[in-house]
Amino acid sequence: MSPDDPRTTEQPMPRGRTHRRNRTRRRMVAGAVAALVAGAGAGALALSAGAAPAVDITVDAGASLGTVPSTGVGLNTAVYDTYMNDAKAASLMRAAGIRQLRFPGGSVADAYHWKTHTVTGGSWAAPGTDFDHFMATAKKVGAQPIITANYGSGTPQEAADWVKYANVDKHYGVKYWEIGNEVSGNGYYGSKWEVDNHADKSPREYAKNLLAYAKAMKAVDPTVKIGAVLNTPGSWPDGVKAAGDDADWNHTVLSIAGKSIDFVIIHWYPNGAGTADILKTPAQIAGTTSAVRSLLHTYAGPHAASVKIAVTETSSAMSPAQTSQAAALFAPDTYMSWLEQGAVNVDWWDLHNGMGKPTTVNGETDYQDGGVLSVGSCSGGTCEPARETPFPTYWGIRSLTSLAQPGDTMVKASSANPSVAVHAVRSSNGGLNVMLINKNPQNTAQVSLSYTGYTPAPGTVRTVSYTKGGTALTTATRGTAAAQTLPPYSITTLQLKPSSATTRTDTPSPAPTPTAATPTAAAPVASASGTIGTRAQATAAGVPVGRPDRSNTAGGLAATGMSNAVTYSAVGGLLALAIGSMLVLRVRRGRASHGR
């Protein structure tokens, strides 16, 4: 029995961090907050003279970063997950806004035969997790499926038959199909974790076979979208040329198939030695996306603009935090950073996984479980919460439901301090939602917010928060659109309504075309020591895994009628009271550059 086979005598789910998938060797304002005055709203605080200055947040509600895709927030499932189709799990996924489910798993996909519901090699397929049962769960969740066709031990005909069954016979309407999972892990570059029975395991052969798969599948249903597996730029084995090859995997595959594919697939598992490190990594996403777009610009020609990027696996697995608060903060920051860069979907790994060796991270027990829901497993005398109990990562993902819905418009937002991340979305009902993530595990953050292209209504605002140790999202009315106090290690979303003066003409400008940048303009991408595409790639790059962590103002709002730039500001440490009046500081600020 493979060590990744989830069958054990004690529990039905895999034990240990390597069971993330069926792999046997992966380790992969102006300085203040609002002054307290008579009638001030709840949550407003006056800072002492020695308090840290407020973090300046700028939201440009007139600058669009694109619309939230219908498949944006996704999650991985796996055929070896006995609990994949639990009714409670489906209900929790639906409540979390999961809009896409990936099947049949990670590496197991290259060994899975859908007709017989069997697996080649060491893993297994649990009863009741076949394709039809999966689709029933996807329907309950309200999620679209993305399917990984078996490249490693399958054939183009097997994949075409799956398309026919799904879309012609059953009318499931499965749109997105990946051809294989992390295929470059087939041993061609020395490290092997993927099943690949092809005699020739080169990128050239994969590209040729990819075209054969696409031809066979589109002959059945021309509307399906076919995806090619790439290595994450800057991650091993990206850039590696095997003996006798003219180019690395990505350049070879795209030079042959770039003009024939509909999307490209990357897996993003950034490395973080500590929790502070992993929380910095979403800043790398713009550079990674730029590198992918540069490749597409080179090889897909006029077709490049229509080729989408799908991040079908990501998590904080390459850091100390998997079920503790840092992972919860990492999740929404990662989803939004990818979607703002134009990704069509982001799929977290995964629904259920199984407990590893528990550790303590920032005072919390981290069960080292890659799933967002507990399976109730035990290790070394420590047991997880009851089955289907949400981990903090689940609540981090669910926080996105308070920020955005499919079709909403993402807009530019920036933070003057990387310890506070910000994402902003214009909702279809005219509101503006702003998510603030305080990455400091010990200290509150005072934030001062300014807006361009949008005038929030005065008074206190509705907030939806998730804080350390929480078991639910908390809704409150506190602070203002101008100033907020963020608890340590927290996610807070402001749900703003427009001022009566705001008109419908304040609509965001269109997002830029993804291929506008030339290849030479691509931002630098972290090397393998900084960003790892997969955990097996991490092992090959020599990166250790699993190290424990060391570790309201009252009154009118300040707005000018002469510009769309509106700045809300509070005077820190100064309480200005006068009989029958108060002091409102009005400041006009130029447009800040987008810092994300």
Coordinates of C-alpha atoms in Angstrom, one line a residue:
M1 CA 0.0 0.0 0.0
S2 CA 1.4 3.4 -1.0
P3 CA 2.1 5.8 1.9
D4 CA -0.2 8.2 0.1
D5 CA -3.0 5.7 -0.1
P6 CA -5.6 7.1 2.3
R7 CA -6.7 3.6 3.5
T8 CA -5.5 2.9 7.0
T9 CA -6.9 1.0 9.9
E10 CA -7.6 4.1 11.9
Q11 CA -8.9 6.7 9.5
P12 CA -10.2 7.0 5.9
M13 CA -8.1 10.0 5.0
P14 CA -4.4 10.3 4.2
R15 CA -2.1 10.9 7.2
G16 CA 0.7 13.4 6.9
R17 CA 1.5 16.5 4.9
T18 CA 2.6 14.6 1.8
H19 CA -1.0 13.5 1.4
R20 CA -1.9 16.9 0.0
R21 CA -2.2 14.8 -3.2
N22 CA -1.3 11.4 -4.4
R23 CA 2.5 11.9 -4.3
T24 CA 5.0 9.8 -2.5
R25 CA 7.9 12.3 -2.3
R26 CA 6.5 15.9 -2.1
R27 CA 7.6 18.3 0.6
M28 CA 7.1 20.8 -1.0
V29 CA -5.5 59.7 8.4
A30 CA -2.4 61.7 8.0
G31 CA -1.0 59.7 10.8
A32 CA -4.0 58.9 13.0
V33 CA -7.4 57.4 13.5
A34 CA -10.8 59.2 14.0
A35 CA -11.1 61.6 16.9
L36 CA -13.6 60.8 19.6
V37 CA -16.4 63.4 19.7
A38 CA -19.9 63.5 21.2
G39 CA -22.0 61.2 19.1
A40 CA -19.1 59.4 17.5
G41 CA -19.8 56.0 16.1
A42 CA -18.8 52.7 17.7
G43 CA -15.2 51.6 17.2
A44 CA -13.6 55.0 16.9
L45 CA -10.5 55.4 18.9
A46 CA -8.2 58.3 19.9
L47 CA -4.5 57.5 19.6
S48 CA -2.0 58.4 22.2
A49 CA 0.9 60.6 21.3
G50 CA 3.3 57.6 21.2
A51 CA 1.1 55.4 19.0
A52 CA 2.2 54.3 15.6
P53 CA 1.1 56.4 12.6
A54 CA -1.9 55.2 10.7
V55 CA -1.4 53.1 7.6
D56 CA -2.6 55.0 4.6
I57 CA -4.9 53.1 2.3
T58 CA -5.8 54.5 -1.1
V59 CA -8.7 53.1 -3.2
D60 CA -9.1 54.2 -6.8
A61 CA -12.7 53.1 -7.4
G62 CA -12.6 54.5 -11.0
A63 CA -9.7 52.2 -12.1
S64 CA -11.0 48.7 -13.0
L65 CA -8.8 45.6 -12.7
G66 CA -11.5 43.5 -14.4
T67 CA -14.6 41.7 -13.3
V68 CA -14.7 38.8 -10.8
P69 CA -15.0 35.6 -13.0
S70 CA -17.8 33.2 -12.3
T71 CA -15.2 30.5 -11.7
G72 CA -12.9 32.6 -9.7
V73 CA -13.0 31.0 -6.2
G74 CA -12.3 27.3 -6.6
L75 CA -11.4 24.3 -4.5
N76 CA -9.8 20.9 -5.2
T77 CA -11.5 17.6 -4.5
A78 CA -10.0 14.1 -4.8
V79 CA -11.4 10.6 -5.6
Y80 CA -9.6 9.2 -2.6
D81 CA -11.5 11.5 -0.2
T82 CA -14.1 9.3 1.4
Y83 CA -16.0 12.4 2.7
M84 CA -15.9 14.4 -0.6
N85 CA -19.7 14.2 -1.0
D86 CA -20.8 14.7 2.6
A87 CA -23.9 16.9 2.7
K88 CA -22.4 19.1 5.4
A89 CA -19.3 19.6 3.3
A90 CA -21.4 20.7 0.3
S91 CA -23.4 23.1 2.5
L92 CA -20.2 24.7 3.8
M93 CA -18.7 25.0 0.4
R94 CA -21.8 26.7 -0.9
A95 CA -21.7 29.1 2.0
A96 CA -18.1 29.9 1.3
G97 CA -18.9 31.0 -2.2
I98 CA -17.0 28.1 -3.9
R99 CA -17.7 28.5 -7.6
Q100 CA -15.5 25.9 -9.1
L101 CA -14.5 22.4 -8.1
R102 CA -11.6 20.5 -9.5
F103 CA -11.8 16.7 -10.1
P104 CA -10.5 14.0 -9.8
G105 CA -7.6 15.3 -7.8
G106 CA -3.9 16.2 -8.2
S107 CA -1.4 13.6 -9.2
V108 CA -4.1 10.9 -8.9
A109 CA -5.7 12.4 -12.1
D110 CA -2.9 10.9 -14.2
A111 CA -3.8 7.5 -12.9
Y112 CA -7.6 7.7 -12.7
H113 CA -9.8 6.0 -15.2
W114 CA -13.2 7.6 -15.1
K115 CA -15.2 4.8 -16.7
T116 CA -14.2 2.2 -14.2
H117 CA -13.6 4.5 -11.3
T118 CA -10.2 2.9 -10.8
V119 CA -6.7 4.1 -10.2
T120 CA -3.4 2.9 -11.8
G121 CA -0.6 2.5 -9.2
G122 CA -0.6 3.1 -5.5
S123 CA -3.5 5.4 -4.7
W124 CA -7.2 4.4 -4.8
A125 CA -10.7 5.7 -5.6
A126 CA -13.0 5.7 -2.6
P127 CA -16.5 4.4 -3.1
G128 CA -19.1 7.0 -4.0
T129 CA -16.6 9.5 -5.4
D130 CA -17.0 8.7 -9.1
F131 CA -17.7 11.4 -11.7
D132 CA -21.5 11.4 -11.4
H133 CA -21.4 11.6 -7.6
F134 CA -18.9 14.5 -7.9
M135 CA -21.2 16.3 -10.3
A136 CA -24.1 15.9 -7.9
T137 CA -22.1 17.6 -5.2
A138 CA -20.9 20.3 -7.6
K139 CA -24.6 21.1 -8.4
K140 CA -25.4 21.3 -4.7
V141 CA -22.6 23.7 -4.2
G142 CA -23.4 25.8 -7.2
A143 CA -19.9 25.3 -8.6
Q144 CA -18.7 24.7 -12.1
P145 CA -16.4 21.7 -12.6
I146 CA -12.9 21.7 -14.0
I147 CA -11.7 18.3 -15.0
T148 CA -8.1 16.9 -15.3
A149 CA -8.0 14.4 -18.1
N150 CA -5.7 11.4 -17.6
Y151 CA -2.6 12.1 -19.5
G152 CA -0.2 9.8 -17.6
S153 CA -1.9 6.5 -18.2
G154 CA -4.9 7.5 -20.4
T155 CA -5.4 8.2 -24.1
P156 CA -7.0 11.0 -26.2
Q157 CA -9.9 8.6 -26.8
E158 CA -10.5 8.0 -23.1
A159 CA -10.6 11.8 -22.6
A160 CA -12.9 12.3 -25.6
D161 CA -15.3 9.7 -24.3
W162 CA -15.4 11.6 -21.0
V163 CA -16.3 14.8 -22.8
K164 CA -19.1 12.9 -24.7
Y165 CA -20.5 11.4 -21.5
A166 CA -20.3 14.7 -19.6
N167 CA -21.6 17.1 -22.2
V168 CA -23.5 15.1 -24.8
D169 CA -25.0 12.2 -22.8
K170 CA -25.5 13.8 -19.4
H171 CA -25.5 17.5 -20.4
Y172 CA -23.3 18.5 -17.5
G173 CA -21.7 21.3 -19.5
V174 CA -18.2 20.8 -18.3
K175 CA -16.2 23.7 -19.9
Y176 CA -12.7 23.5 -18.6
W177 CA -10.4 20.4 -19.2
E178 CA -6.8 20.2 -18.1
I179 CA -4.6 17.7 -20.0
G180 CA -2.6 16.1 -17.2
N181 CA -1.4 17.3 -13.8
E182 CA 2.2 18.6 -13.3
V183 CA 3.4 16.5 -16.2
S184 CA 7.0 17.7 -16.0
G185 CA 7.1 15.7 -12.8
N186 CA 7.3 12.5 -14.9
G187 CA 11.0 12.0 -14.3
Y188 CA 12.2 13.8 -17.4
Y189 CA 14.1 16.3 -15.2
G190 CA 15.2 13.7 -12.7
S191 CA 12.4 13.9 -10.1
K192 CA 9.4 11.8 -10.5
W193 CA 6.0 12.0 -8.8
E194 CA 3.6 11.8 -11.7
V195 CA 2.4 8.7 -13.5
D196 CA 3.5 8.9 -17.1
N197 CA 3.5 5.7 -19.2
H198 CA 4.6 7.4 -22.4
A199 CA 8.0 6.1 -23.7
D200 CA 9.0 9.7 -24.5
K201 CA 8.4 12.0 -21.5
S202 CA 9.8 15.1 -23.1
P203 CA 8.0 18.5 -23.3
R204 CA 8.0 18.1 -27.1
E205 CA 6.1 14.8 -26.8
Y206 CA 3.7 16.3 -24.3
A207 CA 2.9 19.2 -26.6
K208 CA 2.3 16.8 -29.5
N209 CA 0.0 14.6 -27.4
L210 CA -1.7 17.7 -26.0
L211 CA -2.8 18.6 -29.5
A212 CA -4.1 15.1 -30.1
Y213 CA -6.1 15.3 -26.9
A214 CA -7.5 18.7 -27.9
K215 CA -8.5 17.5 -31.4
A216 CA -10.3 14.4 -30.1
M217 CA -12.1 16.2 -27.3
K218 CA -13.2 19.2 -29.4
A219 CA -14.4 16.8 -32.1
V220 CA -17.0 15.7 -29.6
D221 CA -17.8 19.2 -28.2
P222 CA -16.2 22.2 -29.9
T223 CA -17.1 24.5 -27.0
V224 CA -14.8 22.8 -24.4
K225 CA -11.7 24.7 -23.3
I226 CA -8.4 22.8 -23.2
G227 CA -5.5 23.7 -20.9
A228 CA -1.8 23.0 -21.1
V229 CA 0.3 22.3 -18.0
L230 CA 3.2 24.7 -17.5
N231 CA 5.9 25.0 -14.9
T232 CA 5.4 28.0 -12.6
P233 CA 7.9 30.7 -13.8
G234 CA 10.8 30.9 -11.4
S235 CA 10.1 27.5 -9.9
W236 CA 12.0 24.3 -10.6
P237 CA 12.2 22.9 -13.2
D238 CA 11.4 26.1 -15.0
G239 CA 14.4 27.2 -17.0
V240 CA 16.0 23.7 -17.0
K241 CA 17.0 22.2 -20.3
A242 CA 17.5 18.5 -20.4
A243 CA 20.3 17.0 -22.5
G244 CA 19.6 17.4 -26.2
D245 CA 16.8 19.9 -25.7
D246 CA 16.9 23.4 -27.2
A247 CA 14.6 24.9 -24.6
D248 CA 12.9 24.3 -21.3
W249 CA 9.5 22.9 -20.7
N250 CA 7.4 26.1 -21.0
H251 CA 9.1 27.4 -24.2
T252 CA 8.9 24.0 -25.8
V253 CA 5.3 23.3 -25.0
L254 CA 4.1 26.7 -26.0
S255 CA 6.2 26.9 -29.2
I256 CA 4.2 23.8 -30.4
A257 CA 0.8 24.2 -28.8
G258 CA 0.6 27.9 -27.9
K259 CA -1.7 28.8 -30.8
S260 CA -4.1 25.9 -30.2
I261 CA -4.8 26.0 -26.4
D262 CA -7.5 27.9 -24.5
F263 CA -5.8 28.3 -21.1
V264 CA -2.5 27.5 -19.3
I265 CA -2.2 25.9 -15.9
I266 CA 0.2 26.8 -13.2
H267 CA 0.4 25.6 -9.6
W268 CA 1.5 28.1 -7.0
Y269 CA 3.0 27.0 -3.7
P270 CA 5.2 29.8 -2.5
N271 CA 7.9 29.1 0.1
G272 CA 7.9 30.8 3.5
A273 CA 10.3 29.9 6.2
G274 CA 8.0 31.6 8.7
T275 CA 4.5 33.0 8.8
A276 CA 5.7 36.6 8.1
D277 CA 7.5 35.2 4.9
I278 CA 4.5 33.4 3.5
L279 CA 2.2 36.5 4.1
K280 CA 4.6 38.5 1.9
T281 CA 4.4 36.2 -1.1
P282 CA 1.2 37.4 -2.8
A283 CA 3.3 40.4 -3.9
Q284 CA 5.1 38.0 -6.2
I285 CA 2.0 37.2 -8.2
A286 CA 2.1 40.2 -10.5
G287 CA 5.6 39.2 -11.6
T288 CA 4.7 35.6 -12.1
T289 CA 1.6 36.6 -14.2
S290 CA 3.7 38.9 -16.3
A291 CA 6.2 36.1 -17.0
V292 CA 3.4 33.9 -18.2
R293 CA 1.9 36.6 -20.3
S294 CA 5.3 37.2 -21.9
L295 CA 5.5 33.6 -22.9
L296 CA 2.0 33.7 -24.4
H297 CA 2.9 36.9 -26.2
T298 CA 5.9 35.2 -27.8
Y299 CA 4.2 31.9 -28.8
A300 CA 0.5 32.4 -29.1
G301 CA 0.6 35.5 -31.3
P302 CA -2.8 37.2 -31.9
H303 CA -4.4 34.4 -29.9
A304 CA -2.5 35.4 -26.7
A305 CA -5.1 37.7 -25.4
S306 CA -7.7 35.0 -25.4
V307 CA -5.5 32.4 -23.5
K308 CA -6.5 32.4 -19.9
I309 CA -4.4 31.6 -16.8
A310 CA -5.8 29.0 -14.4
V311 CA -4.2 28.5 -11.0
T312 CA -5.6 25.0 -10.3
E313 CA -3.6 24.4 -7.1
T314 CA -2.3 26.8 -4.4
S315 CA -2.0 26.8 -0.6
S316 CA 0.3 27.8 2.2
A317 CA 1.7 24.2 2.3
M318 CA 5.3 25.4 1.9
S319 CA 5.1 27.3 5.2
P320 CA 4.6 26.5 8.9
A321 CA 0.9 27.5 8.7
Q322 CA -1.7 25.3 7.2
T323 CA -4.7 25.3 9.6
S324 CA -3.7 28.3 11.7
Q325 CA -4.5 32.0 11.3
A326 CA -1.6 33.0 9.0
A327 CA -3.0 30.5 6.4
A328 CA -6.4 32.2 6.8
L329 CA -4.9 35.6 6.0
F330 CA -2.9 34.2 3.1
A331 CA -5.9 32.6 1.4
P332 CA -8.0 35.7 0.4
D333 CA -4.9 37.7 -0.3
T334 CA -3.8 35.0 -2.7
Y335 CA -7.2 34.6 -4.4
M336 CA -7.7 38.3 -5.0
S337 CA -4.1 38.9 -6.1
W338 CA -4.4 36.3 -8.8
L339 CA -7.9 37.4 -9.9
E340 CA -6.7 41.1 -10.1
Q341 CA -4.0 39.9 -12.4
G342 CA -6.5 38.3 -14.7
A343 CA -6.6 34.6 -13.6
V344 CA -9.8 32.9 -14.6
N345 CA -9.8 30.8 -11.5
V346 CA -7.9 29.9 -8.4
D347 CA -8.3 26.5 -6.7
W348 CA -7.2 25.9 -3.2
W349 CA -5.7 22.5 -2.2
D350 CA -8.0 21.1 -0.9
L351 CA -11.4 20.1 0.6
H352 CA -10.2 17.4 2.9
N353 CA -6.7 16.1 3.3
G354 CA -5.7 14.6 6.7
M355 CA -3.6 15.5 9.6
G356 CA 0.2 15.7 9.6
K357 CA 2.4 16.2 12.7
P358 CA 0.8 19.0 14.7
T359 CA 2.8 22.1 15.6
T360 CA 2.3 25.3 17.4
V361 CA 2.2 28.4 15.2
N362 CA 1.8 31.8 16.8
G363 CA 0.2 30.3 19.9
E364 CA -2.2 28.1 17.9
T365 CA -2.2 24.4 17.2
D366 CA -1.6 23.8 13.6
Y367 CA -2.7 20.4 12.5
Q368 CA -0.6 20.5 9.3
D369 CA -3.7 19.5 7.4
G370 CA -4.0 20.8 3.9
G371 CA -7.8 20.5 3.9
V372 CA -10.1 23.4 4.7
L373 CA -12.4 21.0 6.6
S374 CA -11.3 18.6 9.3
V375 CA -11.6 14.8 8.8
G376 CA -11.3 14.3 12.6
S377 CA -8.0 12.4 12.3
C378 CA -5.4 12.0 15.0
S379 CA -1.6 12.0 15.2
G380 CA 0.8 11.5 18.1
G381 CA -2.0 11.7 20.7
T382 CA -3.4 15.0 19.2
C383 CA -6.7 14.9 17.4
E384 CA -8.3 17.4 15.1
P385 CA -11.8 18.8 15.7
A386 CA -14.8 16.8 14.7
R387 CA -15.2 15.9 11.0
E388 CA -16.3 18.8 8.8
T389 CA -15.2 21.4 11.3
P390 CA -13.9 24.4 9.3
F391 CA -10.3 25.3 9.8
P392 CA -9.3 29.0 9.7
T393 CA -8.3 28.6 6.1
Y394 CA -12.0 27.9 5.3
W395 CA -13.0 31.2 7.0
G396 CA -10.3 33.1 5.2
I397 CA -11.8 31.8 1.9
R398 CA -15.3 32.5 3.1
S399 CA -14.3 36.1 3.9
L400 CA -14.3 36.7 0.1
T401 CA -18.1 36.4 0.1
S402 CA -18.3 39.7 1.9
L403 CA -16.0 41.3 -0.6
A404 CA -17.1 40.2 -4.1
Q405 CA -19.5 38.3 -6.1
P406 CA -19.1 37.1 -9.8
G407 CA -19.5 40.0 -12.1
D408 CA -18.5 42.7 -9.6
T409 CA -15.6 45.0 -10.6
M410 CA -12.3 44.8 -9.0
V411 CA -10.6 48.2 -8.6
K412 CA -7.2 49.5 -7.7
A413 CA -6.3 49.8 -4.1
S414 CA -2.9 50.3 -2.4
S415 CA -1.4 50.2 1.1
A416 CA 1.5 52.4 2.2
N417 CA 2.6 49.5 4.5
P418 CA 2.9 45.9 3.5
S419 CA 1.7 44.8 6.9
V420 CA -1.8 45.7 5.8
A421 CA -3.0 44.3 2.5
V422 CA -6.0 45.8 0.7
H423 CA -8.4 44.7 -2.0
A424 CA -11.4 46.6 -3.3
V425 CA -14.5 45.7 -5.4
R426 CA -17.3 47.8 -6.8
S427 CA -20.5 45.8 -6.4
S428 CA -23.3 45.7 -8.8
N429 CA -25.6 47.5 -6.4
G430 CA -23.4 50.6 -6.4
G431 CA -21.6 49.8 -3.2
L432 CA -17.8 49.6 -2.6
N433 CA -16.3 46.8 -0.5
V434 CA -12.8 47.1 0.9
M435 CA -11.0 44.2 2.4
L436 CA -8.2 45.0 4.9
I437 CA -5.9 42.2 6.1
N438 CA -3.7 43.0 9.2
K439 CA -0.7 40.7 8.9
N440 CA 0.7 41.6 12.3
P441 CA 0.1 38.8 14.8
Q442 CA 0.4 41.0 17.9
N443 CA -0.6 44.5 17.2
T444 CA -3.7 46.3 16.0
A445 CA -3.4 48.5 12.9
Q446 CA -4.8 52.0 12.6
V447 CA -5.7 52.6 9.0
S448 CA -6.6 55.9 7.3
L449 CA -8.5 55.4 4.0
S450 CA -8.9 57.8 1.0
Y451 CA -10.9 57.4 -2.1
T452 CA -10.8 58.4 -5.7
G453 CA -13.9 58.0 -7.9
Y454 CA -16.3 57.2 -5.1
T455 CA -17.8 59.1 -2.2
P456 CA -18.9 56.9 0.7
A457 CA -21.9 57.7 2.7
P458 CA -21.1 59.4 6.1
G459 CA -21.3 57.7 9.4
T460 CA -20.3 54.3 10.8
V461 CA -20.0 51.4 8.3
R462 CA -20.9 47.8 8.2
T463 CA -17.9 45.5 8.6
V464 CA -17.5 41.7 8.2
S465 CA -14.4 40.3 10.1
Y466 CA -12.6 37.2 10.9
T467 CA -10.2 37.3 13.8
K468 CA -7.7 34.8 15.3
G469 CA -9.5 32.0 17.1
G470 CA -12.8 32.8 15.5
T471 CA -15.3 30.2 14.5
A472 CA -17.4 32.4 12.3
L473 CA -17.4 35.7 10.4
T474 CA -18.5 38.6 12.6
T475 CA -20.7 41.4 11.3
A476 CA -20.6 44.8 13.1
T477 CA -21.1 48.5 12.6
R478 CA -18.0 50.3 13.6
G479 CA -15.5 52.9 12.4
T480 CA -16.0 55.0 9.3
A481 CA -15.1 54.9 5.7
A482 CA -12.1 57.1 6.7
A483 CA -10.7 55.3 9.7
Q484 CA -10.7 51.8 11.1
T485 CA -8.8 49.9 13.8
L486 CA -7.9 46.4 12.7
P487 CA -7.4 43.6 15.3
P488 CA -4.1 41.7 15.1
Y489 CA -4.0 38.9 12.5
S490 CA -7.4 39.8 11.1
I491 CA -9.5 40.2 7.9
T492 CA -11.9 43.1 7.9
T493 CA -14.2 44.0 5.0
L494 CA -15.8 47.4 4.9
Q495 CA -19.1 47.4 3.0
L496 CA -19.6 51.0 2.0
K497 CA -22.7 52.6 0.5
P498 CA -22.5 55.6 -1.8
S499 CA -23.1 59.1 -0.7
S500 CA -26.3 60.7 -2.1
A501 CA -23.9 62.9 -4.1
T502 CA -22.4 59.9 -5.9
T503 CA -23.7 59.4 -9.4
R504 CA -23.8 56.4 -11.6
T505 CA -21.4 58.1 -13.9
D506 CA -18.6 57.3 -11.5
T507 CA -18.0 53.9 -13.2
P508 CA -14.6 52.3 -13.3
S509 CA -12.4 52.7 -16.4
P510 CA -11.8 49.5 -18.3
A511 CA -9.1 47.1 -17.3
P512 CA -6.0 47.0 -19.5
T513 CA -5.6 44.3 -22.1
P514 CA -3.6 41.4 -20.6
T515 CA -1.1 41.3 -23.4
A516 CA -0.4 45.0 -23.5
A517 CA 3.0 44.5 -21.9
T518 CA 5.8 43.4 -24.2
P519 CA 7.9 40.3 -23.2
T520 CA 10.9 42.4 -22.2
A521 CA 8.7 44.3 -19.7
A522 CA 8.0 41.3 -17.5
A523 CA 8.6 41.9 -13.8
P524 CA 11.3 39.7 -12.2
V525 CA 10.1 36.4 -10.8
A526 CA 11.4 34.9 -7.6
S527 CA 13.8 32.0 -8.0
A528 CA 13.1 28.5 -6.8
S529 CA 14.5 29.4 -3.4
G530 CA 11.7 32.0 -3.0
T531 CA 8.7 30.5 -4.8
I532 CA 8.1 26.9 -5.4
G533 CA 5.5 25.7 -7.9
T534 CA 4.9 22.3 -6.3
R535 CA 6.0 20.5 -3.2
A536 CA 7.9 18.0 -5.2
Q537 CA 9.7 20.8 -7.0
A538 CA 10.6 22.2 -3.6
T539 CA 12.2 18.9 -2.7
A540 CA 14.2 18.9 -5.9
A541 CA 15.3 22.5 -5.2
G542 CA 16.5 21.6 -1.7
V543 CA 14.0 23.6 0.2
P544 CA 13.1 22.2 3.6
V545 CA 9.5 21.8 4.5
G546 CA 7.5 22.0 7.7
R547 CA 9.7 24.1 9.9
P548 CA 8.0 25.5 13.0
D549 CA 7.5 29.2 13.2
R550 CA 10.1 31.2 15.3
S551 CA 8.4 32.8 16.2
N552 CA -15.5 57.1 14.2
T553 CA -15.6 60.3 13.6
A554 CA -19.0 62.2 13.9
G555 CA -20.3 64.9 11.6
G556 CA -19.9 65.6 8.0
L557 CA -17.2 64.0 5.9
A558 CA -14.4 65.9 4.4
A559 CA -15.1 66.2 0.7
T560 CA -14.5 68.8 -1.9
G561 CA -16.9 69.5 -4.8
M562 CA -14.1 70.3 -7.2
S563 CA -12.6 66.9 -7.8
N564 CA -13.3 63.2 -7.8
A565 CA -10.5 62.8 -5.3
V566 CA -12.0 62.6 -1.9
T567 CA -9.9 62.2 1.2
Y568 CA -11.2 61.3 4.6
S569 CA -8.8 62.0 7.4
A570 CA -8.9 62.1 11.2
V571 CA -6.6 64.0 13.6
G572 CA -4.6 61.5 15.7
G573 CA -4.2 62.3 19.4
L574 CA -6.2 65.5 19.2
L575 CA -9.8 65.9 20.5
A576 CA -11.1 69.2 19.2
L577 CA -14.3 70.0 21.0
A578 CA -16.1 73.3 21.0
I579 CA -19.6 74.3 22.1
G580 CA -22.0 73.5 19.3
S581 CA -19.2 72.8 16.8
M582 CA -16.3 70.5 15.9
L583 CA -13.2 70.6 13.8
V584 CA -13.2 68.7 10.5
L585 CA -9.9 68.5 8.8
R586 CA -10.1 68.7 5.0
V587 CA -7.3 67.5 3.0
R588 CA -6.9 67.2 -0.8
R589 CA -4.6 64.5 -1.9
G590 CA -3.4 63.7 -5.3
R591 CA -4.0 60.3 -6.8
A592 CA -1.8 57.7 -5.2
S593 CA -0.1 55.0 -7.4
H594 CA -1.4 51.5 -7.2
G595 CA 0.9 49.6 -4.9
R596 CA -0.2 46.0 -5.2

